[in-house]
Amino acid sequence: MNVEIKKLFFTDPIQESTICARCGYCNGVCCTYRELGWESTSPRGWLAMLREFSRNGSTSERLPDDFVQRLYNCTLCGKCAQVCPAHIDLRRIWLALRQEAVEKGQGPDFVGRMSEVVARERNVFDMPNEERAEWVEFMADAPDDRYQKERADVLYYVGCVSSFSAAAQGIPKALAKVLELADVDFSILGGEEWCCGFPLIAAGQRKEADVLIAHNIEGIKELGAKTVVFNCPSCFHAWKHEYHLEGVELLHETQFLARLIAEGKLKLGDVHARVTYHDPCDLGRNSGVYEEPRQVLRSIPGLEFVELLHNRSEAPCCGGGGDFEMLDPTMTQRIATHLIDEAHRAKAERLIVACPQCKRTSVNGAEALESSLKIVDIAEVVLEAAREAEASRKGHGDPALPLAP
């Protein structure tokens, strides 16, 4: 059925689920089904249960509790929807049903706990939000204003994971320095930056997310920025689809870096390494950004870039999306090991990521396999190349930026 025609006929998730052809293509690409192997944990199984519930009217007041648990046993990676021959938007169905479950008071325990934490601290890490820019304090050469200005052309929206996770804090350090080297007039919001709302939306708490969205919109208005740059694909995706801003350009770091390089604002020196690149789910499949990361990597002299066996729209999920890590961190690590295995098959020395959550989960996956593979964000390797260029220009061997932990 034509996608546009389907949208005219099916206006709610239960109606849309009725056109499932039971082919099982979705099962073949589902990362959680691959680990568990139960039909009830597969997309096809969920749709079959949903059809059965709707036929007997059991979804009118409550969703069956075991089905609610299945709804959250998913990373929202979007691979199932991509391969569906009936063009069923399974990701949209899962999000709608999670919201319905929460409205009926049936959300899992972690959803309520997360909501309380975000309402209190404005981030998902339960950390004092005034410490959101603490990563700047660990930069030896940060400017006196600590990247916080009253007005700026560009807002660098850092996000919760990069702000508070030790495994990811090298990302904002690197990107801020790259923006500084390229003479970009940018600012961060520091403690006035709140969670983008994506974790709440993914959990089914859209109304709670609206509070965060309204605050962040006010922040960009006060700053006067016309461009917002994100290192987190989920933040980028949330702003693109939930913020409804006019006259403001929203760019992921890979898009902005590709632009700066193309405009000659960043000079890059040699980085001799064999690398591969992982397409994050919310950047690739769910936002359609594939070429810019590759443009950036191919712009770095000396870098040998090889593709993963599964890349672009077929890229594997790292296991950390859709709030799944909050539900089952052990399973997240198991899923991440498959990505590490793919990088090994590519004979890569470094796995380049473009997502702080992908970096966290990949580091954990590499540790589980006792792998020496280095996990590096694309901003970190760009800064390494920029410092090599700077050292070459000065004619001495200034050390490049060490890889962040």
C-alpha positions as a Markdown table, in Angstrom:
| # | Residue | x | y | z |
|---|---|---|---|---|
| 1 | Met | 0.0 | 0.0 | 0.0 |
| 2 | Asn | 1.3 | 3.5 | -0.9 |
| 3 | Val | 2.6 | 5.2 | 2.2 |
| 4 | Glu | 0.6 | 8.4 | 1.7 |
| 5 | Ile | -2.6 | 6.4 | 1.0 |
| 6 | Lys | -1.9 | 4.3 | 4.1 |
| 7 | Lys | -1.7 | 7.5 | 6.2 |
| 8 | Leu | -5.2 | 8.5 | 5.0 |
| 9 | Phe | -6.8 | 5.2 | 6.1 |
| 10 | Phe | -4.9 | 4.5 | 9.3 |
| 11 | Thr | -4.9 | 7.3 | 11.9 |
| 12 | Asp | -4.2 | 5.2 | 15.0 |
| 13 | Pro | -1.6 | 2.5 | 15.8 |
| 14 | Ile | -4.1 | -0.3 | 16.3 |
| 15 | Gln | -5.6 | 0.3 | 12.9 |
| 16 | Glu | -2.2 | 0.4 | 11.3 |
| 17 | Ser | -1.1 | -2.8 | 12.9 |
| 18 | Thr | -3.9 | -4.7 | 11.1 |
| 19 | Ile | -2.1 | -4.6 | 7.7 |
| 20 | Cys | 0.9 | -6.6 | 9.0 |
| 21 | Ala | 1.7 | -9.3 | 6.4 |
| 22 | Arg | 3.4 | -11.5 | 9.1 |
| 23 | Cys | 6.4 | -11.8 | 6.8 |
| 24 | Gly | 8.9 | -11.6 | 9.7 |
| 25 | Tyr | 11.3 | -9.2 | 8.0 |
| 26 | Cys | 11.2 | -7.0 | 11.1 |
| 27 | Asn | 12.2 | -9.9 | 13.3 |
| 28 | Gly | 15.4 | -10.4 | 11.2 |
| 29 | Val | 16.7 | -7.0 | 12.0 |
| 30 | Cys | 15.5 | -6.5 | 15.6 |
| 31 | Cys | 18.5 | -6.4 | 18.0 |
| 32 | Thr | 16.5 | -7.4 | 21.1 |
| 33 | Tyr | 14.8 | -10.3 | 19.4 |
| 34 | Arg | 18.3 | -11.5 | 18.2 |
| 35 | Glu | 19.3 | -11.7 | 21.9 |
| 36 | Leu | 16.2 | -13.2 | 23.4 |
| 37 | Gly | 14.8 | -15.3 | 20.5 |
| 38 | Trp | 11.2 | -15.3 | 21.7 |
| 39 | Glu | 8.4 | -14.4 | 19.2 |
| 40 | Ser | 6.7 | -12.4 | 22.0 |
| 41 | Thr | 9.7 | -10.1 | 22.1 |
| 42 | Ser | 9.7 | -9.5 | 18.3 |
| 43 | Pro | 8.0 | -6.7 | 16.3 |
| 44 | Arg | 5.9 | -9.3 | 14.5 |
| 45 | Gly | 4.9 | -10.8 | 17.9 |
| 46 | Trp | 4.0 | -7.4 | 19.3 |
| 47 | Leu | 1.8 | -6.6 | 16.3 |
| 48 | Ala | 0.0 | -10.0 | 16.6 |
| 49 | Met | -0.7 | -9.3 | 20.3 |
| 50 | Leu | -1.9 | -5.8 | 19.5 |
| 51 | Arg | -4.3 | -7.1 | 16.9 |
| 52 | Glu | -5.7 | -9.7 | 19.4 |
| 53 | Phe | -6.1 | -7.2 | 22.1 |
| 54 | Ser | -8.0 | -4.8 | 19.8 |
| 55 | Arg | -10.3 | -7.6 | 18.6 |
| 56 | Asn | -11.5 | -8.5 | 22.1 |
| 57 | Gly | -11.6 | -4.8 | 23.2 |
| 58 | Ser | -9.0 | -5.3 | 26.0 |
| 59 | Thr | -7.1 | -2.1 | 25.0 |
| 60 | Ser | -10.1 | 0.2 | 25.8 |
| 61 | Glu | -9.4 | 0.5 | 29.5 |
| 62 | Arg | -6.0 | -1.1 | 30.1 |
| 63 | Leu | -3.2 | -2.6 | 28.1 |
| 64 | Pro | -2.2 | -6.1 | 29.2 |
| 65 | Asp | 0.7 | -5.7 | 31.7 |
| 66 | Asp | 2.9 | -8.2 | 29.9 |
| 67 | Phe | 2.4 | -6.3 | 26.6 |
| 68 | Val | 3.4 | -3.0 | 28.3 |
| 69 | Gln | 6.7 | -4.6 | 29.4 |
| 70 | Arg | 7.3 | -5.7 | 25.8 |
| 71 | Leu | 6.7 | -2.1 | 24.6 |
| 72 | Tyr | 9.8 | -1.0 | 26.5 |
| 73 | Asn | 11.9 | -3.9 | 25.5 |
| 74 | Cys | 12.9 | -2.0 | 22.4 |
| 75 | Thr | 15.7 | 0.5 | 21.5 |
| 76 | Leu | 13.5 | 2.5 | 19.0 |
| 77 | Cys | 16.2 | 2.1 | 16.5 |
| 78 | Gly | 13.7 | 2.1 | 13.6 |
| 79 | Lys | 15.2 | -0.9 | 11.6 |
| 80 | Cys | 11.9 | -2.8 | 11.8 |
| 81 | Ala | 10.0 | 0.1 | 10.1 |
| 82 | Gln | 12.6 | 0.4 | 7.5 |
| 83 | Val | 12.3 | -3.2 | 6.2 |
| 84 | Cys | 8.5 | -3.5 | 6.6 |
| 85 | Pro | 7.0 | -4.2 | 3.1 |
| 86 | Ala | 3.6 | -2.8 | 4.3 |
| 87 | His | 5.3 | 0.4 | 5.4 |
| 88 | Ile | 4.0 | 0.1 | 8.9 |
| 89 | Asp | 5.7 | 2.8 | 11.0 |
| 90 | Leu | 6.4 | 0.6 | 13.9 |
| 91 | Arg | 8.6 | 3.1 | 15.7 |
| 92 | Arg | 5.6 | 5.6 | 15.7 |
| 93 | Ile | 3.3 | 2.8 | 17.0 |
| 94 | Trp | 5.6 | 1.9 | 19.9 |
| 95 | Leu | 5.9 | 5.6 | 20.9 |
| 96 | Ala | 2.1 | 6.1 | 20.7 |
| 97 | Leu | 1.5 | 3.0 | 22.8 |
| 98 | Arg | 4.0 | 3.9 | 25.4 |
| 99 | Gln | 2.3 | 7.3 | 25.8 |
| 100 | Glu | -1.1 | 5.4 | 26.1 |
| 101 | Ala | 0.4 | 3.1 | 28.7 |
| 102 | Val | 1.7 | 6.0 | 30.8 |
| 103 | Glu | -1.6 | 7.9 | 30.6 |
| 104 | Lys | -3.3 | 4.7 | 31.9 |
| 105 | Gly | -0.8 | 4.5 | 34.8 |
| 106 | Gln | 0.9 | 1.4 | 33.4 |
| 107 | Gly | 4.4 | 2.7 | 32.7 |
| 108 | Pro | 7.3 | 0.6 | 34.1 |
| 109 | Asp | 8.8 | 1.7 | 37.4 |
| 110 | Phe | 11.8 | 3.3 | 35.8 |
| 111 | Val | 9.6 | 5.7 | 33.9 |
| 112 | Gly | 8.2 | 7.2 | 37.1 |
| 113 | Arg | 11.6 | 7.4 | 38.6 |
| 114 | Met | 13.1 | 9.1 | 35.6 |
| 115 | Ser | 10.2 | 11.6 | 35.5 |
| 116 | Glu | 10.8 | 12.5 | 39.1 |
| 117 | Val | 14.6 | 13.0 | 38.5 |
| 118 | Val | 14.1 | 15.2 | 35.4 |
| 119 | Ala | 11.5 | 17.3 | 37.1 |
| 120 | Arg | 13.8 | 17.9 | 40.1 |
| 121 | Glu | 17.2 | 18.2 | 38.3 |
| 122 | Arg | 16.3 | 18.9 | 34.7 |
| 123 | Asn | 18.6 | 16.1 | 33.5 |
| 124 | Val | 18.4 | 12.3 | 33.4 |
| 125 | Phe | 21.5 | 11.7 | 35.5 |
| 126 | Asp | 20.1 | 13.0 | 38.8 |
| 127 | Met | 23.0 | 15.5 | 39.0 |
| 128 | Pro | 22.7 | 19.1 | 40.1 |
| 129 | Asn | 22.0 | 20.9 | 36.8 |
| 130 | Glu | 24.2 | 23.8 | 37.7 |
| 131 | Glu | 27.1 | 21.4 | 37.1 |
| 132 | Arg | 26.1 | 20.8 | 33.5 |
| 133 | Ala | 29.1 | 22.8 | 32.2 |
| 134 | Glu | 31.6 | 21.4 | 34.7 |
| 135 | Trp | 33.4 | 19.7 | 31.8 |
| 136 | Val | 34.8 | 23.1 | 30.8 |
| 137 | Glu | 36.7 | 23.3 | 34.1 |
| 138 | Phe | 38.8 | 20.3 | 33.0 |
| 139 | Met | 40.0 | 22.2 | 29.9 |
| 140 | Ala | 43.4 | 23.8 | 30.4 |
| 141 | Asp | 42.8 | 26.4 | 27.7 |
| 142 | Ala | 39.2 | 27.3 | 28.1 |
| 143 | Pro | 38.4 | 31.0 | 27.7 |
| 144 | Asp | 37.5 | 33.2 | 30.7 |
| 145 | Asp | 33.8 | 33.3 | 29.8 |
| 146 | Arg | 33.7 | 29.4 | 29.9 |
| 147 | Tyr | 31.9 | 29.5 | 26.6 |
| 148 | Gln | 28.9 | 31.2 | 28.1 |
| 149 | Lys | 27.9 | 34.5 | 26.5 |
| 150 | Glu | 24.8 | 36.7 | 26.7 |
| 151 | Arg | 24.5 | 36.8 | 22.9 |
| 152 | Ala | 25.9 | 34.5 | 20.2 |
| 153 | Asp | 25.3 | 33.5 | 16.6 |
| 154 | Val | 25.4 | 29.7 | 17.4 |
| 155 | Leu | 24.1 | 27.8 | 20.3 |
| 156 | Tyr | 26.0 | 24.6 | 21.1 |
| 157 | Tyr | 23.4 | 22.4 | 22.8 |
| 158 | Val | 25.5 | 19.9 | 24.7 |
| 159 | Gly | 22.9 | 17.4 | 26.1 |
| 160 | Cys | 22.7 | 15.4 | 29.2 |
| 161 | Val | 24.9 | 12.5 | 28.3 |
| 162 | Ser | 27.8 | 14.6 | 27.1 |
| 163 | Ser | 27.4 | 16.9 | 30.1 |
| 164 | Phe | 27.4 | 14.3 | 32.8 |
| 165 | Ser | 28.7 | 10.9 | 31.6 |
| 166 | Ala | 32.4 | 10.6 | 32.2 |
| 167 | Ala | 32.8 | 8.4 | 29.2 |
| 168 | Ala | 31.3 | 11.1 | 26.9 |
| 169 | Gln | 32.7 | 14.4 | 28.4 |
| 170 | Gly | 35.6 | 14.4 | 25.9 |
| 171 | Ile | 33.1 | 15.1 | 23.2 |
| 172 | Pro | 32.0 | 18.6 | 24.3 |
| 173 | Lys | 35.6 | 19.4 | 25.2 |
| 174 | Ala | 36.7 | 18.5 | 21.6 |
| 175 | Leu | 33.8 | 20.2 | 19.8 |
| 176 | Ala | 34.0 | 23.4 | 21.8 |
| 177 | Lys | 37.7 | 23.6 | 21.0 |
| 178 | Val | 37.1 | 22.9 | 17.3 |
| 179 | Leu | 34.4 | 25.7 | 17.2 |
| 180 | Glu | 36.9 | 28.0 | 18.9 |
| 181 | Leu | 39.7 | 27.2 | 16.3 |
| 182 | Ala | 37.2 | 27.9 | 13.5 |
| 183 | Asp | 36.3 | 31.3 | 15.0 |
| 184 | Val | 32.7 | 30.4 | 15.4 |
| 185 | Asp | 30.7 | 32.8 | 17.6 |
| 186 | Phe | 29.0 | 30.3 | 19.9 |
| 187 | Ser | 27.8 | 29.9 | 23.4 |
| 188 | Ile | 26.5 | 27.1 | 25.6 |
| 189 | Leu | 23.7 | 27.6 | 28.1 |
| 190 | Gly | 25.4 | 25.9 | 31.1 |
| 191 | Gly | 23.0 | 25.4 | 33.9 |
| 192 | Glu | 20.2 | 27.0 | 31.9 |
| 193 | Glu | 20.3 | 24.1 | 29.4 |
| 194 | Trp | 17.6 | 21.5 | 30.3 |
| 195 | Cys | 17.2 | 18.0 | 29.0 |
| 196 | Cys | 15.9 | 18.1 | 25.4 |
| 197 | Gly | 12.9 | 16.0 | 26.4 |
| 198 | Phe | 13.7 | 13.0 | 24.2 |
| 199 | Pro | 14.0 | 10.5 | 27.1 |
| 200 | Leu | 10.6 | 11.5 | 28.4 |
| 201 | Ile | 9.0 | 11.3 | 24.9 |
| 202 | Ala | 10.6 | 7.9 | 24.4 |
| 203 | Ala | 9.1 | 6.8 | 27.7 |
| 204 | Gly | 5.6 | 8.0 | 26.8 |
| 205 | Gln | 5.7 | 11.2 | 28.9 |
| 206 | Arg | 5.1 | 13.8 | 26.2 |
| 207 | Lys | 3.4 | 16.3 | 28.5 |
| 208 | Glu | 6.3 | 16.3 | 30.9 |
| 209 | Ala | 8.7 | 16.9 | 28.0 |
| 210 | Asp | 6.7 | 20.0 | 26.9 |
| 211 | Val | 8.0 | 21.8 | 30.0 |
| 212 | Leu | 11.6 | 21.2 | 29.0 |
| 213 | Ile | 11.0 | 22.2 | 25.4 |
| 214 | Ala | 9.4 | 25.5 | 26.4 |
| 215 | His | 12.4 | 26.4 | 28.6 |
| 216 | Asn | 15.0 | 25.5 | 26.0 |
| 217 | Ile | 13.1 | 27.5 | 23.3 |
| 218 | Glu | 13.2 | 30.5 | 25.6 |
| 219 | Gly | 16.9 | 30.0 | 26.1 |
| 220 | Ile | 17.7 | 30.2 | 22.4 |
| 221 | Lys | 15.5 | 33.3 | 22.0 |
| 222 | Glu | 17.4 | 35.1 | 24.8 |
| 223 | Leu | 20.7 | 34.1 | 23.2 |
| 224 | Gly | 19.6 | 35.4 | 19.8 |
| 225 | Ala | 21.2 | 32.4 | 18.0 |
| 226 | Lys | 20.1 | 31.5 | 14.5 |
| 227 | Thr | 21.9 | 28.1 | 14.5 |
| 228 | Val | 21.9 | 25.3 | 17.0 |
| 229 | Val | 24.6 | 22.6 | 16.9 |
| 230 | Phe | 24.2 | 19.2 | 18.6 |
| 231 | Asn | 26.6 | 16.4 | 19.3 |
| 232 | Cys | 23.8 | 14.1 | 20.4 |
| 233 | Pro | 21.6 | 12.7 | 17.6 |
| 234 | Ser | 18.6 | 12.2 | 20.0 |
| 235 | Cys | 18.7 | 15.8 | 21.0 |
| 236 | Phe | 19.0 | 16.8 | 17.4 |
| 237 | His | 16.1 | 14.6 | 16.5 |
| 238 | Ala | 13.9 | 15.9 | 19.3 |
| 239 | Trp | 14.6 | 19.5 | 18.4 |
| 240 | Lys | 13.9 | 18.8 | 14.7 |
| 241 | His | 10.5 | 17.1 | 15.4 |
| 242 | Glu | 9.2 | 18.6 | 18.7 |
| 243 | Tyr | 10.5 | 22.2 | 18.9 |
| 244 | His | 8.9 | 23.7 | 15.8 |
| 245 | Leu | 11.2 | 26.6 | 15.6 |
| 246 | Glu | 11.1 | 29.1 | 12.7 |
| 247 | Gly | 14.2 | 30.9 | 11.4 |
| 248 | Val | 16.6 | 28.7 | 13.4 |
| 249 | Glu | 18.9 | 26.2 | 11.6 |
| 250 | Leu | 19.4 | 22.9 | 13.5 |
| 251 | Leu | 22.6 | 21.0 | 12.7 |
| 252 | His | 24.2 | 17.9 | 14.0 |
| 253 | Glu | 27.9 | 18.3 | 14.7 |
| 254 | Thr | 28.8 | 16.2 | 11.6 |
| 255 | Gln | 26.8 | 18.6 | 9.4 |
| 256 | Phe | 28.4 | 21.7 | 11.0 |
| 257 | Leu | 31.9 | 20.2 | 10.9 |
| 258 | Ala | 31.5 | 19.3 | 7.2 |
| 259 | Arg | 30.4 | 22.9 | 6.5 |
| 260 | Leu | 33.4 | 24.4 | 8.4 |
| 261 | Ile | 35.8 | 22.1 | 6.5 |
| 262 | Ala | 34.2 | 22.9 | 3.1 |
| 263 | Glu | 34.4 | 26.6 | 3.8 |
| 264 | Gly | 38.1 | 26.4 | 4.6 |
| 265 | Lys | 37.6 | 27.4 | 8.3 |
| 266 | Leu | 39.3 | 24.3 | 9.6 |
| 267 | Lys | 42.7 | 23.1 | 8.5 |
| 268 | Leu | 43.3 | 19.4 | 9.1 |
| 269 | Gly | 46.6 | 17.6 | 9.5 |
| 270 | Asp | 47.6 | 14.0 | 9.1 |
| 271 | Val | 46.0 | 11.4 | 11.4 |
| 272 | His | 47.4 | 8.0 | 10.5 |
| 273 | Ala | 44.9 | 5.4 | 11.6 |
| 274 | Arg | 42.5 | 2.8 | 10.1 |
| 275 | Val | 39.0 | 3.8 | 11.2 |
| 276 | Thr | 35.4 | 2.8 | 10.6 |
| 277 | Tyr | 32.3 | 4.7 | 11.3 |
| 278 | His | 29.0 | 3.8 | 13.0 |
| 279 | Asp | 25.8 | 5.5 | 11.9 |
| 280 | Pro | 23.8 | 6.3 | 15.0 |
| 281 | Cys | 20.1 | 5.3 | 14.8 |
| 282 | Asp | 18.7 | 8.8 | 15.5 |
| 283 | Leu | 21.2 | 10.4 | 13.1 |
| 284 | Gly | 21.0 | 8.0 | 10.2 |
| 285 | Arg | 17.8 | 6.0 | 9.9 |
| 286 | Asn | 15.7 | 8.4 | 11.9 |
| 287 | Ser | 17.1 | 11.7 | 10.6 |
| 288 | Gly | 18.6 | 10.8 | 7.3 |
| 289 | Val | 22.1 | 12.2 | 7.9 |
| 290 | Tyr | 24.6 | 9.8 | 6.2 |
| 291 | Glu | 27.0 | 11.7 | 4.0 |
| 292 | Glu | 28.3 | 14.5 | 6.1 |
| 293 | Pro | 30.1 | 12.2 | 8.6 |
| 294 | Arg | 31.8 | 10.5 | 5.8 |
| 295 | Gln | 32.7 | 13.8 | 4.2 |
| 296 | Val | 34.4 | 14.8 | 7.4 |
| 297 | Leu | 36.4 | 11.6 | 7.8 |
| 298 | Arg | 37.5 | 11.7 | 4.1 |
| 299 | Ser | 38.8 | 15.2 | 4.6 |
| 300 | Ile | 41.3 | 14.2 | 7.2 |
| 301 | Pro | 44.7 | 13.4 | 5.5 |
| 302 | Gly | 46.3 | 10.1 | 6.4 |
| 303 | Leu | 43.1 | 8.6 | 7.7 |
| 304 | Glu | 42.2 | 5.2 | 6.2 |
| 305 | Phe | 38.4 | 5.0 | 6.3 |
| 306 | Val | 36.7 | 1.6 | 5.8 |
| 307 | Glu | 32.9 | 1.0 | 6.0 |
| 308 | Leu | 31.4 | -1.5 | 8.5 |
| 309 | Leu | 29.7 | -4.5 | 6.8 |
| 310 | His | 26.3 | -3.0 | 7.9 |
| 311 | Asn | 26.4 | 0.8 | 7.3 |
| 312 | Arg | 24.1 | 3.7 | 6.6 |
| 313 | Ser | 20.4 | 2.6 | 6.9 |
| 314 | Glu | 21.5 | -1.0 | 7.7 |
| 315 | Ala | 23.8 | 0.1 | 10.6 |
| 316 | Pro | 23.4 | -1.9 | 13.8 |
| 317 | Cys | 22.0 | -0.3 | 16.9 |
| 318 | Cys | 24.4 | 0.2 | 19.8 |
| 319 | Gly | 21.7 | -0.9 | 22.3 |
| 320 | Gly | 21.5 | 2.4 | 24.1 |
| 321 | Gly | 18.5 | 4.0 | 22.4 |
| 322 | Gly | 14.8 | 4.4 | 23.4 |
| 323 | Asp | 15.6 | 4.4 | 27.2 |
| 324 | Phe | 16.4 | 0.7 | 26.9 |
| 325 | Glu | 19.6 | 1.0 | 28.9 |
| 326 | Met | 17.5 | 2.1 | 31.9 |
| 327 | Leu | 15.4 | -1.0 | 31.6 |
| 328 | Asp | 18.2 | -3.6 | 30.9 |
| 329 | Pro | 21.8 | -2.3 | 31.0 |
| 330 | Thr | 23.1 | -5.9 | 30.7 |
| 331 | Met | 21.2 | -6.5 | 27.5 |
| 332 | Thr | 22.5 | -3.1 | 26.2 |
| 333 | Gln | 26.0 | -4.2 | 26.7 |
| 334 | Arg | 25.3 | -7.5 | 24.9 |
| 335 | Ile | 23.9 | -5.7 | 21.9 |
| 336 | Ala | 26.9 | -3.3 | 21.8 |
| 337 | Thr | 29.3 | -6.2 | 21.5 |
| 338 | His | 27.9 | -7.0 | 18.0 |
| 339 | Leu | 28.9 | -3.5 | 16.9 |
| 340 | Ile | 32.4 | -4.1 | 18.3 |
| 341 | Asp | 32.6 | -7.4 | 16.4 |
| 342 | Glu | 31.8 | -5.6 | 13.2 |
| 343 | Ala | 34.5 | -3.1 | 13.8 |
| 344 | His | 37.0 | -6.0 | 14.4 |
| 345 | Arg | 35.9 | -7.6 | 11.1 |
| 346 | Ala | 36.7 | -4.3 | 9.4 |
| 347 | Lys | 40.2 | -4.5 | 10.9 |
| 348 | Ala | 39.8 | -1.0 | 12.3 |
| 349 | Glu | 42.0 | 0.5 | 14.9 |
| 350 | Arg | 39.3 | 3.0 | 15.9 |
| 351 | Leu | 35.6 | 3.0 | 15.9 |
| 352 | Ile | 34.4 | 6.6 | 15.1 |
| 353 | Val | 31.0 | 7.4 | 16.5 |
| 354 | Ala | 28.9 | 10.6 | 16.3 |
| 355 | Cys | 26.7 | 10.1 | 19.4 |
| 356 | Pro | 27.6 | 10.3 | 23.1 |
| 357 | Gln | 25.3 | 7.3 | 24.0 |
| 358 | Cys | 26.9 | 5.2 | 21.2 |
| 359 | Lys | 30.3 | 6.1 | 22.7 |
| 360 | Arg | 29.2 | 5.0 | 26.2 |
| 361 | Thr | 27.7 | 1.7 | 25.1 |
| 362 | Ser | 30.5 | 0.9 | 22.6 |
| 363 | Val | 33.1 | 1.5 | 25.4 |
| 364 | Asn | 31.2 | -1.0 | 27.6 |
| 365 | Gly | 30.9 | -3.4 | 24.7 |
| 366 | Ala | 34.6 | -3.3 | 24.0 |
| 367 | Glu | 35.3 | -3.8 | 27.7 |
| 368 | Ala | 33.0 | -6.9 | 27.7 |
| 369 | Leu | 35.0 | -8.3 | 24.9 |
| 370 | Glu | 38.4 | -7.2 | 26.4 |
| 371 | Ser | 39.0 | -5.4 | 23.1 |
| 372 | Ser | 41.7 | -2.8 | 22.5 |
| 373 | Leu | 39.5 | -1.0 | 19.9 |
| 374 | Lys | 39.5 | 2.8 | 20.6 |
| 375 | Ile | 36.1 | 4.4 | 20.6 |
| 376 | Val | 36.4 | 8.0 | 19.4 |
| 377 | Asp | 33.7 | 10.7 | 18.7 |
| 378 | Ile | 34.1 | 12.4 | 15.3 |
| 379 | Ala | 34.7 | 15.8 | 17.0 |
| 380 | Glu | 37.6 | 14.3 | 18.9 |
| 381 | Val | 39.4 | 13.0 | 15.7 |
| 382 | Val | 38.7 | 16.3 | 14.0 |
| 383 | Leu | 40.4 | 18.2 | 16.9 |
| 384 | Glu | 43.3 | 15.8 | 16.7 |
| 385 | Ala | 43.7 | 16.6 | 13.0 |
| 386 | Ala | 43.3 | 20.3 | 13.6 |
| 387 | Arg | 46.0 | 20.3 | 16.2 |
| 388 | Glu | 48.3 | 18.3 | 13.9 |
| 389 | Ala | 47.8 | 21.0 | 11.2 |
| 390 | Glu | 48.5 | 23.7 | 13.8 |
| 391 | Ala | 51.7 | 21.9 | 14.9 |
| 392 | Ser | 52.9 | 21.5 | 11.3 |
| 393 | Arg | 52.3 | 25.2 | 10.6 |
| 394 | Lys | 54.3 | 26.2 | 13.6 |
| 395 | Gly | 57.1 | 23.9 | 12.6 |
| 396 | His | 57.4 | 21.9 | 15.8 |
| 397 | Gly | 55.8 | 18.8 | 17.3 |
| 398 | Asp | 53.0 | 20.0 | 19.5 |
| 399 | Pro | 51.3 | 16.9 | 20.9 |
| 400 | Ala | 47.8 | 16.2 | 19.4 |
| 401 | Leu | 44.8 | 16.0 | 21.7 |
| 402 | Pro | 44.9 | 12.6 | 23.5 |
| 403 | Leu | 41.9 | 10.4 | 22.9 |
| 404 | Ala | 39.2 | 11.0 | 25.6 |
| 405 | Pro | 38.4 | 8.2 | 27.9 |
